[in-house]
Each structure stands twice: as structure tokens, then as C-alpha cells.
Amino acid sequence: MKGKALCLPQTIGSTTGGLVLYAACAMERNPACMLFSKPIDSLAAAGSILVSVWLENVDMPVIDSLGDEFLDYVKDGMMITVKADGVVEVDG
């Protein structure tokens, strides 16, 4: 998953989810970004926030509520860009 955009429907609240995300980032194995079609759960959101606070030089945007159409459209090999204002661009 290192350097790839993870495009998922949703997260499922798990007390270890945030820790696993943090560990992946600490080992420099983090995805480039995480994009969800539905709202992210609070535990996964907390993990991504802790990554941005505790780890230097880790830039991993997390955006949720992109809609089911987003997952229907995006395919392996497409170039995904997340702009500073949160806009997600997909080039196929």
C-alpha cells in the first residue's frame, strides 16, 4: 500500500485501526492518501490525526464522503491527486 491511494467504501470502528495506521506511517509504509465513499469512523479518523501530529514529514490526506459514484469510477492504475483544499482529481 506504500505510496498508493487507498480507495475504500468505509472504515469499521476498531480500537486497533488507528494504531495500525500510525504504525504503517511510522515505518514509512503508509498510503499516499486514503479516500472513502462513506464517512470515516471516529477511531480511524483519530489515527490519521495522530499521524499528522506525532510524525514529521508524513503527508497522508484522508477524505471521506466522496460518494459511491467515486468508487464506481476509480480503477487501478488511475492517477489520483488530492489538492490542498481537499478536491480529489482522478485522471484515467
Tab-separated table of C-alpha atoms in Angstrom:
chain	number	residue	atom	x	y	z
A	1	MET	CA	0.000	0.000	0.000
A	2	LYS	CA	3.028	2.269	0.251
A	3	GLY	CA	2.552	5.326	-1.913
A	4	LYS	CA	-0.789	4.158	-3.318
A	5	ALA	CA	-4.166	5.839	-2.977
A	6	LEU	CA	-6.401	3.585	-0.892
A	7	CYS	CA	-9.973	3.954	-2.122
A	8	LEU	CA	-12.423	2.207	0.168
A	9	PRO	CA	-16.134	2.340	0.944
A	10	GLN	CA	-15.738	2.937	4.679
A	11	THR	CA	-13.899	2.049	7.835
A	12	ILE	CA	-15.313	-0.092	10.600
A	13	GLY	CA	-14.640	1.221	14.085
A	14	SER	CA	-11.828	-0.801	15.598
A	15	THR	CA	-9.697	0.168	18.559
A	16	THR	CA	-6.614	-1.100	16.760
A	17	GLY	CA	-7.343	0.591	13.424
A	18	GLY	CA	-5.761	3.908	14.352
A	19	LEU	CA	-2.718	2.179	15.826
A	20	VAL	CA	-2.186	0.074	12.697
A	21	LEU	CA	-2.411	3.210	10.567
A	22	TYR	CA	0.063	5.006	12.825
A	23	ALA	CA	2.473	2.030	12.747
A	24	ALA	CA	2.351	1.847	8.941
A	25	CYS	CA	3.152	5.547	8.739
A	26	ALA	CA	5.925	5.320	11.348
A	27	MET	CA	7.542	2.520	9.295
A	28	GLU	CA	7.167	4.637	6.120
A	29	ARG	CA	4.746	2.131	4.618
A	30	ASN	CA	1.774	4.482	4.523
A	31	PRO	CA	-0.541	5.000	1.586
A	32	ALA	CA	-0.285	8.288	-0.296
A	33	CYS	CA	-3.858	9.045	0.729
A	34	MET	CA	-6.989	7.341	1.993
A	35	LEU	CA	-10.245	8.104	0.187
A	36	PHE	CA	-13.620	6.840	1.373
A	37	SER	CA	-17.007	6.892	-0.301
A	38	LYS	CA	-18.801	6.957	3.074
A	39	PRO	CA	-17.989	8.768	6.354
A	40	ILE	CA	-14.858	7.615	8.192
A	41	ASP	CA	-15.358	6.307	11.731
A	42	SER	CA	-14.002	8.304	14.660
A	43	LEU	CA	-11.279	5.787	15.588
A	44	ALA	CA	-9.725	5.706	12.120
A	45	ALA	CA	-10.020	9.488	11.934
A	46	ALA	CA	-8.211	9.767	15.273
A	47	GLY	CA	-5.396	7.572	13.951
A	48	SER	CA	-4.924	9.777	10.896
A	49	ILE	CA	-4.942	12.899	13.066
A	50	LEU	CA	-2.318	11.419	15.407
A	51	VAL	CA	-0.132	10.623	12.396
A	52	SER	CA	-0.212	14.264	11.329
A	53	VAL	CA	0.563	15.465	14.872
A	54	TRP	CA	3.145	12.915	16.041
A	55	LEU	CA	5.072	12.114	12.874
A	56	GLU	CA	7.154	14.605	10.942
A	57	ASN	CA	7.332	14.516	7.157
A	58	VAL	CA	4.221	12.352	6.752
A	59	ASP	CA	1.643	13.755	4.373
A	60	MET	CA	-1.315	11.414	4.079
A	61	PRO	CA	-4.584	13.168	3.238
A	62	VAL	CA	-7.746	11.398	4.373
A	63	ILE	CA	-11.010	12.388	2.715
A	64	ASP	CA	-14.391	10.800	3.288
A	65	SER	CA	-17.950	11.051	1.989
A	66	LEU	CA	-16.906	11.065	-1.682
A	67	GLY	CA	-19.969	9.045	-2.650
A	68	ASP	CA	-20.500	5.599	-4.131
A	69	GLU	CA	-20.042	7.053	-7.630
A	70	PHE	CA	-16.404	7.723	-6.753
A	71	LEU	CA	-15.739	4.032	-6.076
A	72	ASP	CA	-17.655	3.016	-9.190
A	73	TYR	CA	-15.444	5.303	-11.292
A	74	VAL	CA	-11.939	4.853	-9.856
A	75	LYS	CA	-9.870	1.900	-11.144
A	76	ASP	CA	-6.372	0.506	-10.597
A	77	GLY	CA	-3.727	2.481	-12.455
A	78	MET	CA	-5.568	5.806	-12.443
A	79	MET	CA	-3.656	8.869	-11.254
A	80	ILE	CA	-5.280	10.481	-8.215
A	81	THR	CA	-4.363	13.933	-6.946
A	82	VAL	CA	-5.587	15.429	-3.682
A	83	LYS	CA	-5.310	19.217	-3.748
A	84	ALA	CA	-4.617	21.353	-0.681
A	85	ASP	CA	-8.290	22.362	-0.491
A	86	GLY	CA	-9.426	18.716	-0.397
A	87	VAL	CA	-10.506	18.448	-4.018
A	88	VAL	CA	-9.848	14.969	-5.418
A	89	GLU	CA	-8.908	14.726	-9.111
A	90	VAL	CA	-8.871	11.382	-10.930
A	91	ASP	CA	-7.146	11.014	-14.300
A	92	GLY	CA	-7.577	7.749	-16.105
